[in-house]
Amino acid sequence: MPKATNFCDDFLDLILRGTAIADLAENDTSSPNTNVYLSLHVGTPGIGGSQLTNEANYTSYARLAVNRTGTGWGAASGGATSNSALAQFIECTGGSSAVDYVAIGTDSSGAGRVLWAGALSATRTISSGIQPQFAIAALTVTEA
């Protein structure tokens, strides 16, 4: 049975914006995560993988924190939302990675939980002097 679109919107807003679902779910009140973390991958993180699975490893690579608020994500509509600000990683200072997946996860480092992952439209080779980024609304997350 598929989820109702309005519940998809509520679910996305709960996870990515920390917005409670009336009479059903609320954001953690004791110590909620204030960010989710974008990670870049050289292959799929897989259904059961973690943020470490096939993660990029060029010099200076680090996951990117995105606020769990309206400054990080737009209000969900039609079962989808997207980033509401430029998502810009640290510039590569050496080495390279052929990145073809991006994921949204729970941790700034280590084996964080992958919440969503998707393939890029084309493989991007990140090498010295390149600063990976996603324009506003370039990362669309769907729940249907």
Short mmCIF file of N, CA and C in Angstrom, two decimals:
data_model
loop_
_atom_site.label_atom_id
_atom_site.label_comp_id
_atom_site.label_asym_id
_atom_site.label_seq_id
_atom_site.Cartn_x
_atom_site.Cartn_y
_atom_site.Cartn_z
N MET A 1 0.85 -1.17 0.00
CA MET A 1 0.00 0.00 0.00
C MET A 1 0.91 1.24 0.00
N PRO A 2 0.76 2.14 -0.96
CA PRO A 2 1.62 3.33 -1.01
C PRO A 2 1.24 4.36 0.06
N LYS A 3 2.21 5.17 0.41
CA LYS A 3 1.96 6.26 1.37
C LYS A 3 1.15 7.36 0.69
N ALA A 4 0.34 8.03 1.46
CA ALA A 4 -0.39 9.20 0.97
C ALA A 4 0.61 10.34 0.77
N THR A 5 0.40 11.13 -0.26
CA THR A 5 1.32 12.22 -0.57
C THR A 5 1.51 13.16 0.60
N ASN A 6 0.41 13.50 1.30
CA ASN A 6 0.57 14.44 2.42
C ASN A 6 1.40 13.82 3.54
N PHE A 7 1.35 12.49 3.72
CA PHE A 7 2.21 11.87 4.71
C PHE A 7 3.65 11.85 4.23
N CYS A 8 3.87 11.65 2.94
CA CYS A 8 5.23 11.73 2.39
C CYS A 8 5.84 13.09 2.69
N ASP A 9 5.04 14.15 2.48
CA ASP A 9 5.49 15.51 2.78
C ASP A 9 5.82 15.65 4.27
N ASP A 10 4.92 15.15 5.12
CA ASP A 10 5.15 15.23 6.57
C ASP A 10 6.41 14.48 6.98
N PHE A 11 6.61 13.29 6.41
CA PHE A 11 7.77 12.48 6.74
C PHE A 11 9.07 13.18 6.35
N LEU A 12 9.12 13.71 5.12
CA LEU A 12 10.30 14.45 4.68
C LEU A 12 10.57 15.64 5.58
N ASP A 13 9.52 16.39 5.92
CA ASP A 13 9.70 17.56 6.79
C ASP A 13 10.16 17.15 8.19
N LEU A 14 9.70 16.01 8.69
CA LEU A 14 10.14 15.53 10.00
C LEU A 14 11.64 15.20 9.98
N ILE A 15 12.07 14.44 9.00
CA ILE A 15 13.46 13.99 8.96
C ILE A 15 14.42 15.11 8.56
N LEU A 16 14.06 15.90 7.55
CA LEU A 16 15.00 16.89 7.03
C LEU A 16 14.83 18.28 7.60
N ARG A 17 13.69 18.58 8.20
CA ARG A 17 13.46 19.93 8.75
C ARG A 17 13.14 19.92 10.25
N GLY A 18 13.00 18.73 10.84
CA GLY A 18 12.70 18.63 12.27
C GLY A 18 11.29 19.08 12.62
N THR A 19 10.37 19.03 11.66
CA THR A 19 8.99 19.48 11.87
C THR A 19 8.12 18.31 12.33
N ALA A 20 7.46 18.46 13.46
CA ALA A 20 6.63 17.39 14.02
C ALA A 20 5.46 17.06 13.09
N ILE A 21 5.00 15.82 13.17
CA ILE A 21 3.77 15.40 12.50
C ILE A 21 2.70 15.36 13.59
N ALA A 22 1.75 16.26 13.49
CA ALA A 22 0.73 16.42 14.55
C ALA A 22 0.13 15.08 14.95
N ASP A 23 0.10 14.84 16.26
CA ASP A 23 -0.52 13.67 16.87
C ASP A 23 0.12 12.33 16.47
N LEU A 24 1.32 12.39 15.86
CA LEU A 24 1.94 11.15 15.41
C LEU A 24 3.41 11.05 15.75
N ALA A 25 4.19 12.08 15.44
CA ALA A 25 5.64 12.00 15.66
C ALA A 25 6.19 13.40 15.88
N GLU A 26 7.25 13.47 16.69
CA GLU A 26 7.91 14.75 16.92
C GLU A 26 9.41 14.56 16.81
N ASN A 27 10.10 15.66 16.56
CA ASN A 27 11.54 15.63 16.54
C ASN A 27 12.04 15.31 17.95
N ASP A 28 13.14 14.61 18.07
CA ASP A 28 13.72 14.29 19.37
C ASP A 28 13.84 15.56 20.21
N THR A 29 13.26 15.55 21.39
CA THR A 29 13.26 16.75 22.22
C THR A 29 14.46 16.85 23.15
N SER A 30 15.18 15.74 23.37
CA SER A 30 16.30 15.80 24.31
C SER A 30 17.62 16.19 23.64
N SER A 31 17.93 15.59 22.52
CA SER A 31 19.18 15.93 21.83
C SER A 31 19.06 15.61 20.34
N PRO A 32 18.21 16.34 19.63
CA PRO A 32 18.01 16.04 18.21
C PRO A 32 19.23 16.38 17.37
N ASN A 33 19.42 15.63 16.30
CA ASN A 33 20.45 16.00 15.32
C ASN A 33 20.03 17.34 14.72
N THR A 34 20.95 18.27 14.65
CA THR A 34 20.64 19.56 14.05
C THR A 34 21.03 19.58 12.57
N ASN A 35 21.75 18.57 12.13
CA ASN A 35 22.18 18.47 10.73
C ASN A 35 21.98 17.05 10.22
N VAL A 36 21.89 16.94 8.90
CA VAL A 36 22.12 15.69 8.19
C VAL A 36 23.40 15.94 7.40
N TYR A 37 24.01 14.90 6.87
CA TYR A 37 25.32 15.05 6.23
C TYR A 37 25.32 14.46 4.83
N LEU A 38 25.73 15.27 3.87
CA LEU A 38 25.89 14.81 2.51
C LEU A 38 27.24 14.10 2.40
N SER A 39 27.24 12.98 1.71
CA SER A 39 28.49 12.26 1.45
C SER A 39 28.55 11.92 -0.04
N LEU A 40 29.76 11.91 -0.57
CA LEU A 40 29.99 11.58 -1.97
C LEU A 40 30.54 10.17 -2.06
N HIS A 41 30.16 9.44 -3.12
CA HIS A 41 30.53 8.03 -3.23
C HIS A 41 31.01 7.68 -4.63
N VAL A 42 31.94 6.75 -4.71
CA VAL A 42 32.50 6.29 -5.99
C VAL A 42 31.76 5.06 -6.51
N GLY A 43 30.72 4.68 -5.87
CA GLY A 43 29.84 3.58 -6.23
C GLY A 43 28.65 3.66 -5.29
N THR A 44 27.67 2.86 -5.53
CA THR A 44 26.48 2.92 -4.68
C THR A 44 26.81 2.57 -3.23
N PRO A 45 26.24 3.31 -2.28
CA PRO A 45 26.40 2.91 -0.88
C PRO A 45 25.57 1.65 -0.57
N GLY A 46 24.69 1.28 -1.47
CA GLY A 46 23.90 0.05 -1.33
C GLY A 46 22.75 0.19 -0.35
N ILE A 47 21.87 -0.75 -0.41
CA ILE A 47 20.68 -0.73 0.44
C ILE A 47 21.06 -0.90 1.91
N GLY A 48 22.02 -1.74 2.21
CA GLY A 48 22.41 -1.98 3.59
C GLY A 48 23.72 -1.32 3.97
N GLY A 49 24.24 -0.48 3.09
CA GLY A 49 25.53 0.14 3.35
C GLY A 49 25.45 1.29 4.35
N SER A 50 26.62 1.76 4.73
CA SER A 50 26.71 2.92 5.60
C SER A 50 27.31 4.06 4.78
N GLN A 51 27.46 5.21 5.40
CA GLN A 51 28.07 6.33 4.70
C GLN A 51 29.53 6.04 4.33
N LEU A 52 30.15 5.08 4.95
CA LEU A 52 31.52 4.70 4.61
C LEU A 52 31.59 3.85 3.34
N THR A 53 30.49 3.21 2.96
CA THR A 53 30.49 2.31 1.82
C THR A 53 30.78 3.07 0.53
N ASN A 54 31.88 2.75 -0.11
CA ASN A 54 32.30 3.39 -1.37
C ASN A 54 32.43 4.91 -1.27
N GLU A 55 32.73 5.42 -0.08
CA GLU A 55 32.82 6.88 0.09
C GLU A 55 34.07 7.43 -0.60
N ALA A 56 33.93 8.63 -1.17
CA ALA A 56 35.06 9.32 -1.79
C ALA A 56 36.19 9.47 -0.78
N ASN A 57 37.43 9.56 -1.28
CA ASN A 57 38.57 9.66 -0.35
C ASN A 57 39.67 10.58 -0.86
N TYR A 58 39.33 11.56 -1.69
CA TYR A 58 40.36 12.50 -2.14
C TYR A 58 40.83 13.35 -0.96
N THR A 59 42.01 13.94 -1.10
CA THR A 59 42.59 14.74 -0.03
C THR A 59 41.70 15.93 0.28
N SER A 60 41.42 16.14 1.54
CA SER A 60 40.60 17.21 2.11
C SER A 60 39.11 16.90 2.07
N TYR A 61 38.71 15.73 1.55
CA TYR A 61 37.28 15.37 1.52
C TYR A 61 36.72 15.31 2.93
N ALA A 62 35.54 15.85 3.10
CA ALA A 62 34.79 15.73 4.36
C ALA A 62 33.31 15.81 4.01
N ARG A 63 32.51 15.15 4.79
CA ARG A 63 31.05 15.23 4.60
C ARG A 63 30.59 16.66 4.84
N LEU A 64 29.47 16.98 4.24
CA LEU A 64 28.95 18.34 4.32
C LEU A 64 27.70 18.38 5.19
N ALA A 65 27.73 19.19 6.25
CA ALA A 65 26.58 19.35 7.13
C ALA A 65 25.53 20.22 6.45
N VAL A 66 24.27 19.78 6.52
CA VAL A 66 23.14 20.56 6.02
C VAL A 66 22.13 20.67 7.16
N ASN A 67 21.75 21.87 7.50
CA ASN A 67 20.84 22.11 8.62
C ASN A 67 19.50 21.40 8.41
N ARG A 68 18.97 20.88 9.50
CA ARG A 68 17.63 20.27 9.48
C ARG A 68 16.59 21.35 9.76
N THR A 69 16.59 22.36 8.92
CA THR A 69 15.66 23.48 9.03
C THR A 69 15.30 23.94 7.63
N GLY A 70 14.52 25.01 7.55
CA GLY A 70 14.18 25.60 6.27
C GLY A 70 15.37 26.19 5.55
N THR A 71 16.46 26.49 6.28
CA THR A 71 17.65 27.00 5.60
C THR A 71 18.39 25.89 4.87
N GLY A 72 18.17 24.64 5.27
CA GLY A 72 18.82 23.51 4.62
C GLY A 72 17.95 22.85 3.56
N TRP A 73 16.65 22.77 3.84
CA TRP A 73 15.72 22.04 2.97
C TRP A 73 14.43 22.81 2.82
N GLY A 74 13.87 22.78 1.62
CA GLY A 74 12.58 23.42 1.38
C GLY A 74 11.46 22.60 1.97
N ALA A 75 10.31 23.23 2.18
CA ALA A 75 9.12 22.51 2.66
C ALA A 75 8.72 21.48 1.61
N ALA A 76 8.43 20.28 2.05
CA ALA A 76 8.06 19.21 1.12
C ALA A 76 6.71 19.50 0.49
N SER A 77 6.60 19.13 -0.77
CA SER A 77 5.36 19.29 -1.52
C SER A 77 5.30 18.22 -2.59
N GLY A 78 4.16 17.58 -2.72
CA GLY A 78 4.03 16.53 -3.72
C GLY A 78 4.92 15.33 -3.48
N GLY A 79 5.31 15.12 -2.22
CA GLY A 79 6.16 13.98 -1.87
C GLY A 79 7.63 14.19 -2.16
N ALA A 80 8.04 15.47 -2.31
CA ALA A 80 9.45 15.74 -2.61
C ALA A 80 9.90 17.04 -1.94
N THR A 81 11.20 17.15 -1.75
CA THR A 81 11.82 18.37 -1.26
C THR A 81 13.20 18.47 -1.89
N SER A 82 13.83 19.62 -1.75
CA SER A 82 15.19 19.78 -2.27
C SER A 82 15.96 20.74 -1.39
N ASN A 83 17.27 20.77 -1.61
CA ASN A 83 18.13 21.65 -0.81
C ASN A 83 17.76 23.11 -1.09
N SER A 84 17.70 23.91 -0.03
CA SER A 84 17.31 25.31 -0.19
C SER A 84 18.49 26.27 -0.16
N ALA A 85 19.70 25.71 -0.14
CA ALA A 85 20.92 26.53 -0.18
C ALA A 85 21.98 25.79 -1.00
N LEU A 86 22.96 26.53 -1.48
CA LEU A 86 24.08 25.93 -2.18
C LEU A 86 24.75 24.92 -1.25
N ALA A 87 24.97 23.70 -1.74
CA ALA A 87 25.66 22.66 -0.96
C ALA A 87 27.06 22.54 -1.53
N GLN A 88 28.04 23.08 -0.82
CA GLN A 88 29.39 23.19 -1.34
C GLN A 88 30.38 22.47 -0.43
N PHE A 89 31.03 21.45 -0.98
CA PHE A 89 32.03 20.68 -0.25
C PHE A 89 33.36 21.46 -0.23
N ILE A 90 34.29 21.00 0.59
CA ILE A 90 35.63 21.58 0.65
C ILE A 90 36.36 21.25 -0.64
N GLU A 91 37.16 22.17 -1.12
CA GLU A 91 37.94 21.98 -2.35
C GLU A 91 38.94 20.84 -2.19
N CYS A 92 39.07 20.05 -3.23
CA CYS A 92 40.04 18.95 -3.26
C CYS A 92 41.45 19.54 -3.31
N THR A 93 42.34 19.03 -2.46
CA THR A 93 43.72 19.51 -2.43
C THR A 93 44.72 18.46 -2.90
N GLY A 94 44.23 17.31 -3.32
CA GLY A 94 45.12 16.27 -3.82
C GLY A 94 44.37 14.98 -4.04
N GLY A 95 44.99 14.08 -4.78
CA GLY A 95 44.34 12.82 -5.09
C GLY A 95 43.12 13.05 -5.97
N SER A 96 42.32 12.02 -6.14
CA SER A 96 41.10 12.17 -6.93
C SER A 96 40.13 11.05 -6.60
N SER A 97 38.86 11.30 -6.92
CA SER A 97 37.81 10.30 -6.79
C SER A 97 36.83 10.50 -7.94
N ALA A 98 36.41 9.42 -8.58
CA ALA A 98 35.40 9.46 -9.63
C ALA A 98 34.04 9.23 -8.96
N VAL A 99 33.37 10.30 -8.63
CA VAL A 99 32.15 10.27 -7.83
C VAL A 99 30.93 10.07 -8.72
N ASP A 100 30.07 9.11 -8.36
CA ASP A 100 28.84 8.93 -9.12
C ASP A 100 27.59 8.76 -8.26
N TYR A 101 27.72 8.90 -6.95
CA TYR A 101 26.57 8.84 -6.04
C TYR A 101 26.71 9.92 -4.98
N VAL A 102 25.59 10.38 -4.48
CA VAL A 102 25.53 11.26 -3.33
C VAL A 102 24.54 10.65 -2.34
N ALA A 103 24.81 10.79 -1.06
CA ALA A 103 23.92 10.25 -0.04
C ALA A 103 23.65 11.31 1.02
N ILE A 104 22.54 11.14 1.69
CA ILE A 104 22.19 11.94 2.87
C ILE A 104 22.21 10.98 4.03
N GLY A 105 22.99 11.32 5.06
CA GLY A 105 23.13 10.41 6.19
C GLY A 105 23.11 11.13 7.51
N THR A 106 23.38 10.37 8.56
CA THR A 106 23.20 10.86 9.92
C THR A 106 24.47 11.36 10.60
N ASP A 107 25.66 11.00 10.09
CA ASP A 107 26.87 11.29 10.84
C ASP A 107 27.88 12.11 10.04
N SER A 108 28.65 12.92 10.76
CA SER A 108 29.68 13.75 10.13
C SER A 108 30.90 12.92 9.73
N SER A 109 31.07 11.74 10.33
CA SER A 109 32.17 10.84 9.99
C SER A 109 31.79 9.44 10.46
N GLY A 110 32.56 8.46 10.03
CA GLY A 110 32.29 7.09 10.47
C GLY A 110 31.13 6.46 9.72
N ALA A 111 30.64 5.36 10.27
CA ALA A 111 29.62 4.54 9.61
C ALA A 111 28.22 5.05 9.88
N GLY A 112 27.94 6.28 9.46
CA GLY A 112 26.61 6.84 9.64
C GLY A 112 25.56 6.10 8.82
N ARG A 113 24.32 6.24 9.24
CA ARG A 113 23.20 5.62 8.55
C ARG A 113 22.88 6.41 7.29
N VAL A 114 22.76 5.72 6.16
CA VAL A 114 22.32 6.35 4.91
C VAL A 114 20.81 6.46 4.96
N LEU A 115 20.30 7.68 4.80
CA LEU A 115 18.86 7.91 4.78
C LEU A 115 18.32 7.85 3.36
N TRP A 116 19.00 8.51 2.44
CA TRP A 116 18.67 8.50 1.01
C TRP A 116 19.98 8.51 0.24
N ALA A 117 19.98 7.89 -0.93
CA ALA A 117 21.14 7.92 -1.82
C ALA A 117 20.64 7.88 -3.25
N GLY A 118 21.41 8.51 -4.12
CA GLY A 118 21.03 8.49 -5.52
C GLY A 118 22.23 8.68 -6.42
N ALA A 119 22.08 8.18 -7.64
CA ALA A 119 23.14 8.31 -8.64
C ALA A 119 23.13 9.71 -9.23
N LEU A 120 24.32 10.22 -9.51
CA LEU A 120 24.44 11.48 -10.22
C LEU A 120 24.09 11.25 -11.68
N SER A 121 23.77 12.29 -12.41
CA SER A 121 23.44 12.14 -13.83
C SER A 121 24.65 11.72 -14.65
N ALA A 122 25.85 12.00 -14.16
CA ALA A 122 27.09 11.59 -14.81
C ALA A 122 28.18 11.51 -13.74
N THR A 123 29.17 10.67 -13.97
CA THR A 123 30.30 10.57 -13.05
C THR A 123 31.09 11.87 -13.08
N ARG A 124 31.48 12.34 -11.91
CA ARG A 124 32.28 13.56 -11.78
C ARG A 124 33.63 13.19 -11.17
N THR A 125 34.71 13.49 -11.86
CA THR A 125 36.03 13.24 -11.31
C THR A 125 36.45 14.46 -10.51
N ILE A 126 36.65 14.24 -9.22
CA ILE A 126 37.06 15.30 -8.31
C ILE A 126 38.57 15.18 -8.15
N SER A 127 39.30 16.22 -8.52
CA SER A 127 40.75 16.23 -8.40
C SER A 127 41.19 17.60 -7.87
N SER A 128 42.47 17.77 -7.68
CA SER A 128 43.01 18.98 -7.06
C SER A 128 42.46 20.25 -7.70
N GLY A 129 41.98 21.15 -6.85
CA GLY A 129 41.43 22.43 -7.29
C GLY A 129 39.94 22.43 -7.57
N ILE A 130 39.31 21.26 -7.55
CA ILE A 130 37.86 21.17 -7.82
C ILE A 130 37.11 21.17 -6.50
N GLN A 131 36.07 21.98 -6.45
CA GLN A 131 35.22 22.07 -5.26
C GLN A 131 33.83 21.57 -5.63
N PRO A 132 33.50 20.33 -5.26
CA PRO A 132 32.18 19.79 -5.61
C PRO A 132 31.07 20.60 -4.97
N GLN A 133 29.99 20.80 -5.72
CA GLN A 133 28.85 21.54 -5.17
C GLN A 133 27.58 21.15 -5.89
N PHE A 134 26.47 21.41 -5.22
CA PHE A 134 25.15 21.20 -5.76
C PHE A 134 24.40 22.52 -5.63
N ALA A 135 23.89 23.02 -6.74
CA ALA A 135 23.16 24.28 -6.75
C ALA A 135 21.89 24.16 -5.91
N ILE A 136 21.30 25.28 -5.56
CA ILE A 136 20.01 25.29 -4.87
C ILE A 136 19.02 24.46 -5.69
N ALA A 137 18.30 23.58 -5.03
CA ALA A 137 17.26 22.71 -5.61
C ALA A 137 17.83 21.60 -6.51
N ALA A 138 19.15 21.40 -6.51
CA ALA A 138 19.74 20.34 -7.33
C ALA A 138 19.62 18.96 -6.70
N LEU A 139 19.48 18.90 -5.38
CA LEU A 139 19.32 17.62 -4.68
C LEU A 139 17.86 17.43 -4.32
N THR A 140 17.18 16.61 -5.06
CA THR A 140 15.76 16.37 -4.80
C THR A 140 15.59 15.03 -4.09
N VAL A 141 14.87 15.05 -2.99
CA VAL A 141 14.60 13.86 -2.21
C VAL A 141 13.12 13.56 -2.36
N THR A 142 12.79 12.33 -2.73
CA THR A 142 11.39 11.96 -2.90
C THR A 142 11.01 10.82 -1.96
N GLU A 143 9.78 10.82 -1.56
CA GLU A 143 9.20 9.78 -0.70
C GLU A 143 7.84 9.46 -1.29
N ALA A 144 7.74 8.33 -1.88
CA ALA A 144 6.43 7.97 -2.46
C ALA A 144 6.21 6.48 -2.40
#
